[in-house]
Short mmCIF file of C-alpha atoms and ligand atoms in Angstrom, two decimals:
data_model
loop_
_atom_site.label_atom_id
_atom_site.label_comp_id
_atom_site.label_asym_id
_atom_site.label_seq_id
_atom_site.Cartn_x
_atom_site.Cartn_y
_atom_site.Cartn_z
CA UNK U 1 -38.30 -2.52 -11.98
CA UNK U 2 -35.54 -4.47 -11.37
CA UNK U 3 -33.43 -1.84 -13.43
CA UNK U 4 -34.28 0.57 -11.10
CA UNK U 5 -32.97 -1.85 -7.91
CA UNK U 6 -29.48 -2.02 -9.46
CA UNK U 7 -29.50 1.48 -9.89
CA UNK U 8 -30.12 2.33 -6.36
CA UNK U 9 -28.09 -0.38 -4.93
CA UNK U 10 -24.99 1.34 -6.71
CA UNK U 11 -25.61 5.01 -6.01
CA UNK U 12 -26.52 4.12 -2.19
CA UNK U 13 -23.18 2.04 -2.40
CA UNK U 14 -21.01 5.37 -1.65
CA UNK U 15 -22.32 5.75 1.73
CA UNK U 16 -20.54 2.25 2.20
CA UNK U 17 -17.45 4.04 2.25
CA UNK U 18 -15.05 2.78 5.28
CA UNK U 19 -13.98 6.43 5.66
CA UNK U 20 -11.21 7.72 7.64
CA UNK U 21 -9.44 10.65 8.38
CA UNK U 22 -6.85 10.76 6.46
CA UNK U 23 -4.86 13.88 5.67
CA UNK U 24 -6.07 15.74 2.70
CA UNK U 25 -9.04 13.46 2.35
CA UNK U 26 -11.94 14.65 -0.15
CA UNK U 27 -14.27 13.06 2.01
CA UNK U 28 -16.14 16.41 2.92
CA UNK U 29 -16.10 18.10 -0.14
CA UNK U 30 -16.65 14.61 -2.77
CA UNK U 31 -20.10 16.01 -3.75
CA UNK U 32 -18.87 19.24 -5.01
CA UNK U 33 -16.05 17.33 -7.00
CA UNK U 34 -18.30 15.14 -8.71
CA UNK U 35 -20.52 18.19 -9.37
CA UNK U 36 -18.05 19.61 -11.72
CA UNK U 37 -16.59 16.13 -13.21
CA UNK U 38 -19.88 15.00 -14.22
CA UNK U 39 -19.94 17.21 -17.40
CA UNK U 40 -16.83 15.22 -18.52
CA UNK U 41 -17.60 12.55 -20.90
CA UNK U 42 -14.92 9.72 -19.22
CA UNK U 43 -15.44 5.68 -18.97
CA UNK U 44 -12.20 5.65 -17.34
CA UNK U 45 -10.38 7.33 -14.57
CA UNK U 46 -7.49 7.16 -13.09
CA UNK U 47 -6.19 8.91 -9.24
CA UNK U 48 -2.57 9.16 -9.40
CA UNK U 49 -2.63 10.16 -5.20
CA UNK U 50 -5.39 7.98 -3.97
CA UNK U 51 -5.05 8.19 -0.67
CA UNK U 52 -8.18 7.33 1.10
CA UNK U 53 -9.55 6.23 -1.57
CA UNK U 54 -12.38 8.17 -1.42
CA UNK U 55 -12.11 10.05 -4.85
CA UNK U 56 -11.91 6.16 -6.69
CA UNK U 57 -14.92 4.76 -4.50
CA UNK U 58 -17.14 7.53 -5.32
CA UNK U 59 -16.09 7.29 -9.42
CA UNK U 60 -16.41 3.27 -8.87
CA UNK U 61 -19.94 3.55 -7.41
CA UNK U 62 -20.31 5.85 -10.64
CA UNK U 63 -19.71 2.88 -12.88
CA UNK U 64 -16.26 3.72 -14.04
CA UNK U 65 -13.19 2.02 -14.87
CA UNK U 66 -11.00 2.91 -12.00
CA UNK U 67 -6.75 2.65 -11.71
CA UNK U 68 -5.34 3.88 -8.56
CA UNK U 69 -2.26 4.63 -7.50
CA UNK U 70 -0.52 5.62 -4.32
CA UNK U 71 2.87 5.18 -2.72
CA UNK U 72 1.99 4.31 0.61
CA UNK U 73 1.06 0.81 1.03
CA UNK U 74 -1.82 1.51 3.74
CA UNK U 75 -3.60 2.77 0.70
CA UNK U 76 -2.80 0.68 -2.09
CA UNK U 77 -4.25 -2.11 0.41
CA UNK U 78 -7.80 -0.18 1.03
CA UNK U 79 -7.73 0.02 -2.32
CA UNK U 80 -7.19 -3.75 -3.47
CA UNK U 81 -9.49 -4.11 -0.86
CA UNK U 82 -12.94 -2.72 -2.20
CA UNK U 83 -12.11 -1.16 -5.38
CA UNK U 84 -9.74 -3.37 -7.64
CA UNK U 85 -11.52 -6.36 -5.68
CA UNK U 86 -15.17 -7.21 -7.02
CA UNK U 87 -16.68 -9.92 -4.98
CA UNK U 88 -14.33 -11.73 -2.58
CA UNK U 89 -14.59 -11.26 1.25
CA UNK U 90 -13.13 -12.26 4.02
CA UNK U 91 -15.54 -14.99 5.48
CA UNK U 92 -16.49 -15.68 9.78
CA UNK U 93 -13.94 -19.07 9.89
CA UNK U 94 -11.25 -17.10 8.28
CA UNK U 95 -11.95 -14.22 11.32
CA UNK U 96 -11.28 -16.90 14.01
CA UNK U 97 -8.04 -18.20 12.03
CA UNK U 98 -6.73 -14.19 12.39
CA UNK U 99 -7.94 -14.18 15.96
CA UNK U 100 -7.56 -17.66 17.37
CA UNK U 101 -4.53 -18.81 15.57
CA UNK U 102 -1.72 -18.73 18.24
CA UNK U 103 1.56 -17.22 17.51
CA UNK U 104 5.25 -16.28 19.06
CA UNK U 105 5.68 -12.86 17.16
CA UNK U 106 6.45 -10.67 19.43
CA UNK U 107 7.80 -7.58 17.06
CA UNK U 108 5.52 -4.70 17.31
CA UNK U 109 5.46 -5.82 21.25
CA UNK U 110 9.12 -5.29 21.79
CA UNK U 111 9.40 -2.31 19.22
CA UNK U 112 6.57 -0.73 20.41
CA UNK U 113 5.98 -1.42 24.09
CA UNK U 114 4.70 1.64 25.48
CA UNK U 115 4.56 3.72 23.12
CA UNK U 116 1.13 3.41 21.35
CA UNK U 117 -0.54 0.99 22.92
CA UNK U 118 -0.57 -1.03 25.77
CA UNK U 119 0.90 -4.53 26.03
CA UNK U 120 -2.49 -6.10 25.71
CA UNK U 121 -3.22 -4.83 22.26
CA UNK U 122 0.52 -5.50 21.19
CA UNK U 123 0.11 -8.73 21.65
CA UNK U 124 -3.16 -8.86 19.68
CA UNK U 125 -1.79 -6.83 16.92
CA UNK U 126 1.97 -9.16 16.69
CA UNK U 127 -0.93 -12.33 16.96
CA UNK U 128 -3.28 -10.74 14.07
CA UNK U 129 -0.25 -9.68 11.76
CA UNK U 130 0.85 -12.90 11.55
CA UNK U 131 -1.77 -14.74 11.29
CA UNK U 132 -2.55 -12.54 8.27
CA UNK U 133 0.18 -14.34 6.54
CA UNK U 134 -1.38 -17.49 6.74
CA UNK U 135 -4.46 -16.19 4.36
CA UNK U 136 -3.38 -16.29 0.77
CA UNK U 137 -6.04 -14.63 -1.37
CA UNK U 138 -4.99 -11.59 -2.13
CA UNK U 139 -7.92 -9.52 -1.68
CA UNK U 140 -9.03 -10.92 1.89
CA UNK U 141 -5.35 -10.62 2.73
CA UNK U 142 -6.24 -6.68 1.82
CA UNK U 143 -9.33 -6.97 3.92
CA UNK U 144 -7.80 -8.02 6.36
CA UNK U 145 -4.61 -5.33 6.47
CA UNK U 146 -6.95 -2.38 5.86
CA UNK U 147 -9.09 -3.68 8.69
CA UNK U 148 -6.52 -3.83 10.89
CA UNK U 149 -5.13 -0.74 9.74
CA UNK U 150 -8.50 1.23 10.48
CA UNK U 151 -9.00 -0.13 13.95
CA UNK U 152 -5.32 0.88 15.20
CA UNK U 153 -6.38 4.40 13.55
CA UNK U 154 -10.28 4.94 14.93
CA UNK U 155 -8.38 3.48 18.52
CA UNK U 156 -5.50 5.89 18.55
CA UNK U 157 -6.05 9.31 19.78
CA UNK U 158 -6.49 11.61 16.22
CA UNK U 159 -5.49 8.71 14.69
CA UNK U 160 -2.03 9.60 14.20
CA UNK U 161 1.22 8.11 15.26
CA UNK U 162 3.58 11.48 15.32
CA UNK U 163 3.18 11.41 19.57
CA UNK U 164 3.38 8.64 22.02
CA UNK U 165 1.46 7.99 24.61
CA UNK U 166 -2.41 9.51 25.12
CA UNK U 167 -2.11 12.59 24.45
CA UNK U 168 -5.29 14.05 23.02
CA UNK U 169 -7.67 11.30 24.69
CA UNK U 170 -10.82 12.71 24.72
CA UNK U 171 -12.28 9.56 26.13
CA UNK U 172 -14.75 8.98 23.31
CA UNK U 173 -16.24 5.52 22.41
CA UNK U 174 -13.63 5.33 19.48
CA UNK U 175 -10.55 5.36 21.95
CA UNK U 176 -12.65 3.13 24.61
CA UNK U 177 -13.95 0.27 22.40
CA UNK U 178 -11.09 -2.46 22.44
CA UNK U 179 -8.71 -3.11 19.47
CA UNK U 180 -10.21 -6.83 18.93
CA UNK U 181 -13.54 -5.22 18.67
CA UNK U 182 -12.51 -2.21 16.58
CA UNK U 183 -11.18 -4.73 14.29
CA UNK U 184 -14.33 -7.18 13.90
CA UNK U 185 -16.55 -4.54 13.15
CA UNK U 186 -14.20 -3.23 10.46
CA UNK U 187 -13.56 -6.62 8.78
CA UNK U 188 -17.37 -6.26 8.67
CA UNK U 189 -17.16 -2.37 6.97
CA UNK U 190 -14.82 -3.53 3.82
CA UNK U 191 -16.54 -6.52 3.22
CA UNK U 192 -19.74 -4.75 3.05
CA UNK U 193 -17.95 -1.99 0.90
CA UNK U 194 -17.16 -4.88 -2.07
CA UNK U 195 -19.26 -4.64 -4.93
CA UNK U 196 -19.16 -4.90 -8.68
CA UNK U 197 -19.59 -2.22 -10.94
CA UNK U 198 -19.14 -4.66 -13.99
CA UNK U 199 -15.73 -2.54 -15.01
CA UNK U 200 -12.34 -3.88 -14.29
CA UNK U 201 -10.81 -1.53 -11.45
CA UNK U 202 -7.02 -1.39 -10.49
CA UNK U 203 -4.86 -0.81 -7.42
CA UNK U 204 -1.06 0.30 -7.60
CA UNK U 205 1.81 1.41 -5.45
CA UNK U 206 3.99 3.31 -7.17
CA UNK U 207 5.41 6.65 -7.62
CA UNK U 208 3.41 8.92 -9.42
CA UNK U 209 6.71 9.12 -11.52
CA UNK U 210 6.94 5.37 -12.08
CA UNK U 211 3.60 4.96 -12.88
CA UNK U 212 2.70 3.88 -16.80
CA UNK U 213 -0.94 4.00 -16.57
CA UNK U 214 -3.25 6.31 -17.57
CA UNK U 215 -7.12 6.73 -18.46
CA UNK U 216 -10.02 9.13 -20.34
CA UNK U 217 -9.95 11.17 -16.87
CA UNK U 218 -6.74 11.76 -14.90
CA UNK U 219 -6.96 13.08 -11.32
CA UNK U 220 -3.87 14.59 -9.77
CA UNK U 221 -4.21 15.47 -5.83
CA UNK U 222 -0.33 15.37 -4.84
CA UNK U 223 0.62 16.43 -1.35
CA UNK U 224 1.15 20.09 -1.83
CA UNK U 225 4.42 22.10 -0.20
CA UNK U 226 2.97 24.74 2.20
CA UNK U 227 4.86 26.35 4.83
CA UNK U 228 1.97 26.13 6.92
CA UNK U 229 1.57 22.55 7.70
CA UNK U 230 2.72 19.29 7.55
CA UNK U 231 2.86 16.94 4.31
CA UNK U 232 4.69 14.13 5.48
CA UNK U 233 2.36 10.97 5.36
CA UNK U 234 5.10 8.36 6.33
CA UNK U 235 5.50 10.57 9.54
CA UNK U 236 1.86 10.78 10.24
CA UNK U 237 1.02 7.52 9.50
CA UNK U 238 4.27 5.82 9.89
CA UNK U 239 2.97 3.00 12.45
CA UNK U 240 0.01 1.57 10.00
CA UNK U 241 2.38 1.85 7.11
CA UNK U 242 4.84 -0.17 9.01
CA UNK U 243 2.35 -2.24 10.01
CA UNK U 244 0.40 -3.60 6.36
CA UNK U 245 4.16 -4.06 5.52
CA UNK U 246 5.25 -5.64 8.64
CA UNK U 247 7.73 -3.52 8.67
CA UNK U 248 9.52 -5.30 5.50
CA UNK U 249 11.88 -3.90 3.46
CA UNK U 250 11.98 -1.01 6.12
CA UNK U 251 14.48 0.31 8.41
CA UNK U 252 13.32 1.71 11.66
CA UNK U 253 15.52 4.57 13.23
CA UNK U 254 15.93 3.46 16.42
CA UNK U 255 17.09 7.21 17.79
CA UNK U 256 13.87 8.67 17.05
CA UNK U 257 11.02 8.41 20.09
CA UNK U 258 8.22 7.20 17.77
CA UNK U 259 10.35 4.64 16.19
CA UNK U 260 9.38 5.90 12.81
CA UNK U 261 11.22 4.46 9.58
CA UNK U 262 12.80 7.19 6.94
CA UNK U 263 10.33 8.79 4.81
CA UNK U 264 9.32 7.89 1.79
CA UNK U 265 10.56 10.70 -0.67
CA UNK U 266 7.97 12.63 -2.67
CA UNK U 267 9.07 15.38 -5.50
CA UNK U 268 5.45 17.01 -4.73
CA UNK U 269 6.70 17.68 -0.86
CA UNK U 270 9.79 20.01 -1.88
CA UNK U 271 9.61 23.19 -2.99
CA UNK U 272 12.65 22.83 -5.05
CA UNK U 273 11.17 19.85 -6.67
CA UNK U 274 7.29 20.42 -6.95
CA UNK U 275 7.75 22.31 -10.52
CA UNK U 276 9.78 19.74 -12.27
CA UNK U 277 7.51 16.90 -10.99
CA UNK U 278 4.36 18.82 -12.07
CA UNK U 279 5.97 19.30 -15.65
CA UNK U 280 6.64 15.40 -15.85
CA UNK U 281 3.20 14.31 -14.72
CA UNK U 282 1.55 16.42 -17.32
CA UNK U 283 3.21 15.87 -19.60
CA UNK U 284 2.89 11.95 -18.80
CA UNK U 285 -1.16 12.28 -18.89
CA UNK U 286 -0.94 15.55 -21.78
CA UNK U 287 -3.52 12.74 -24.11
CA UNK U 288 -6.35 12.63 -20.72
CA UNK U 289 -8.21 15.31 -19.46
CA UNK U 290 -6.63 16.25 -16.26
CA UNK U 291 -8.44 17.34 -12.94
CA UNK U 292 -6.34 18.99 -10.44
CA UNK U 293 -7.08 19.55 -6.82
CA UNK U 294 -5.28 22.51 -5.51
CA UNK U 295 -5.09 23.88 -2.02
CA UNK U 296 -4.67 27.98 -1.31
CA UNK U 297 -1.32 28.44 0.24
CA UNK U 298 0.89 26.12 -1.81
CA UNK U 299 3.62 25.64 -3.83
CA UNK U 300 3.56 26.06 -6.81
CA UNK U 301 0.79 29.00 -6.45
CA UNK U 302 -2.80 28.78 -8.21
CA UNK U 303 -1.25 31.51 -10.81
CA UNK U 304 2.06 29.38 -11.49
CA UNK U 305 0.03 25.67 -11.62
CA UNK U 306 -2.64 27.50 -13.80
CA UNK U 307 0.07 28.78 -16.24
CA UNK U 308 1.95 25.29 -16.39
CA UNK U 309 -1.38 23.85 -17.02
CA UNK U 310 -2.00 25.68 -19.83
CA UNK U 311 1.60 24.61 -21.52
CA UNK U 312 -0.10 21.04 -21.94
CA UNK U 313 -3.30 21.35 -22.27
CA UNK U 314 -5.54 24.47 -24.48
CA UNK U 315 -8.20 25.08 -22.68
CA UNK U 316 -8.24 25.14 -18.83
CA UNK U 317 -10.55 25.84 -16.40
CA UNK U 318 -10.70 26.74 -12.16
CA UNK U 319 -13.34 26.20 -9.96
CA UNK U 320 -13.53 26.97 -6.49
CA UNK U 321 -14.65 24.88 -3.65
CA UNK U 322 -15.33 26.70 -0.29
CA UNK U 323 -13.80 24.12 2.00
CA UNK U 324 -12.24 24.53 6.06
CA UNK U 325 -9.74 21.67 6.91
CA UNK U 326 -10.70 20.50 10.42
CA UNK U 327 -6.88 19.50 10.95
CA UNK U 328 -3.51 19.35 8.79
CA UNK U 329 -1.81 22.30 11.16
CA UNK U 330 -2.73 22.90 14.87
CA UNK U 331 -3.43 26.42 13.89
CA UNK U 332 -7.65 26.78 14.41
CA UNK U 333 -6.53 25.36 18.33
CA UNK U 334 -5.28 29.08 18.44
CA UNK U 335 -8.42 30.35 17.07
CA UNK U 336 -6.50 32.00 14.27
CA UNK U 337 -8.42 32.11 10.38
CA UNK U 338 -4.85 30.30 8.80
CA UNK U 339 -6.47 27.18 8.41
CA UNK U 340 -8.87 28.57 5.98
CA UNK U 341 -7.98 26.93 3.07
CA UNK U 342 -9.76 27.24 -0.09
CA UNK U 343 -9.84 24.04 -2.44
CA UNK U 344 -9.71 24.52 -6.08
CA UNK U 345 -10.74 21.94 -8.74
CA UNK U 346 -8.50 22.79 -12.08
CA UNK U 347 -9.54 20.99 -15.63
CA UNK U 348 -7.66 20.84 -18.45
CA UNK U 349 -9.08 19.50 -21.79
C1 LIG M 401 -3.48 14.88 -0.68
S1 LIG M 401 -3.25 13.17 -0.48
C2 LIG M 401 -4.49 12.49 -1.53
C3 LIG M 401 -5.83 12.50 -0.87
C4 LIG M 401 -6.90 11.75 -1.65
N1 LIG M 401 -7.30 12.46 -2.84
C5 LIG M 401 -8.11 11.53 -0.75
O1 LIG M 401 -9.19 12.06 -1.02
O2 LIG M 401 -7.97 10.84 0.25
C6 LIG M 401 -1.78 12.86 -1.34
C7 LIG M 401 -1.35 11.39 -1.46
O3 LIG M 401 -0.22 11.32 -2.33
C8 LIG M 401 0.64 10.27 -1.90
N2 LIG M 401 1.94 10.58 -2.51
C9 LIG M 401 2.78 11.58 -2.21
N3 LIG M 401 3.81 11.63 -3.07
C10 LIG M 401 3.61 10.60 -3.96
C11 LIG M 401 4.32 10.14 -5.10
N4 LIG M 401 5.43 10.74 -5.51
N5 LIG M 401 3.83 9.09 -5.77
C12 LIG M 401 2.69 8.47 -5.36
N6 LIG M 401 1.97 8.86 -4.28
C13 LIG M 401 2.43 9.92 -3.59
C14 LIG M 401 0.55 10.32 -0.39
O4 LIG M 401 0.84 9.05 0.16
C15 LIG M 401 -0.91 10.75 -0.15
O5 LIG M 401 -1.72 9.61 0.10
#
């Protein structure tokens, strides 16, 4: 009986996912992913592009020993957060120190002003941001980050930082709901996301390149060159990255109107690049089974990744996943069919 508990409490754990909308999440489609990897025989598994997360949450609430890996540091944080971390959350008196605390900082009010949000919430997010320096355990210092990340995204307009200003307010309760409150309820959301699956899970940030890991299942879900739409996650996201850093180590180019900091380079972005790089990571994981996501209109095409599959690995299979991306290029505004994308899960064994 009690058997039967545990085993509910772990598959209903998934819906505890603090979701977001990240570009290229596998949010939507996560059901049909795990449809095909669940013939795979794999204790471990390891997502070289985490992103969201929401790949290594799912194959966590599956019971499996999970390594993740992701340059940007607004995901390696989520990450720390509620799937490397088992059991430590961030508790109500350590809320009040991020909230109550007073502090000077004035950074991201000076830097900022105007551009994202107003000087109210500047002020709240140069008090929080420091404050978070005062907490020391690593994981509720990733609570707290990933919180804070998620509220400036649910409050910002598509939750993007590539504009300024409010554009694209459609005045729902996301954008109305204050920062400070936004924030609360998400410290709330990854602390109820923490669980144990009695593995030992891992977080990273590091380039896929860099990265000397590996595991009985390797997941690949790079950011794919497309001439159709944008793959640059620094310039999406560049204000939240900037932010779980604050802004260390980074240089912000003061000429550009979002005061965005240079890109983080990726071989997977570049034409010119994307072949080599897929050669090396396969290579790198040729002893794992390999799962590939792959999106229609990319580089390299399904033909050319199939083929360069097949040099590492002897038998390889491609599924298709019927799958529209609500955003990732402005094209369905026009009412055009270019944003039809179809998703395709590769295997090689
Ligand atoms: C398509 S997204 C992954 C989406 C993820 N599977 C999900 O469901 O949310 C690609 C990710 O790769 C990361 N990335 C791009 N180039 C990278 C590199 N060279 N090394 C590590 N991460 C990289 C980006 O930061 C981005 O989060």
């Amino acid at each position: 009986m009690n058997n039967q508990i545990e085993i509910e409490e772990l598959v209903d754990q998934f819906t505890l996912f603090p979701g977001t909308r990240y570009m290229g999440s596998k949010n939507k489609i996560i059901y049909e992913i795990w449809e095909i990897l669940k013939h795979i025989e794999f204790d471990s598994f390891l997502d070289v592009f985490a992103g969201s997360n929401v790949v290594s949450y799912f194959m966590k609430a599956k019971d499996k020993a999970v390594i993740t890996n992701d340059f940007m540091s607004i995901s390696y944080y989520a990450s720390k957060a509620i799937v490397e971390n088992s059991s430590t959350i961030l508790t109500d008196d350590e809320l009040e120190l991020l909230l109550e605390s007073p502090s000077n900082e004035s950074f991201i009010s000076q830097t900022f002003k105007d551009l994202y949000f107003t000087d109210e919430e500047n002020k709240f997010l140069d008090q929080v941001r420091a404050n978070i320096e005062l907490i020391h355990n690593e994981y509720k210092k990733a609570i707290a980050i990933s919180a804070l990340v998620r509220a400036c995204m649910k409050k910002r307009p598509r939750g993007i930082f590539t504009f300024i200003g409010h554009r694209y307010d459609d005045g729902r309760k996301d954008i109305r709901k204050t920062l400070q409150d936004h924030f609360i309820d998400n410290i709330q959301d990854f602390n109820k996301a923490v669980f144990d699956n009695g593995t030992i899970c891992q977080a990273n940030n590091k380039l896929s390149q860099d990265l000397n890991k590996t595991a009985d299942l390797v997941y690949l879900d790079p950011p794919y060159y497309s001439p159709k739409s944008d793959n640059d996650y620094v310039r999406r996201y560049h204000f939240v990255e900037g932010l779980s850093k604050n802004w260390n180590g980074l240089e912000i180019q003061d000429h550009t109107i979002t005061k965005k900091f240079k890109s983080y380079q990726s071989p997977f972005s570049k034409r010119e690049s994307a072949y080599d790089a897929f050669h090396n990571l396969l290579k790198k994981h040729q002893n794992s089974v390999i799962a590939i996501s792959y999106s229609s209109n990319s580089i390299p095409t399904k033909e050319e990744l199939s083929n360069i599959l097949k040099e590492y690995k002897n038998d390889v299979e491609v599924h298709e996943i019927d799958h529209t991306y609500s955003f990732g290029n402005q094209n369905h505004k026009r009412g055009n069919k270019s944003n039809i994308v179809k998703e395709y899960l590769f295997i090689g064994r």
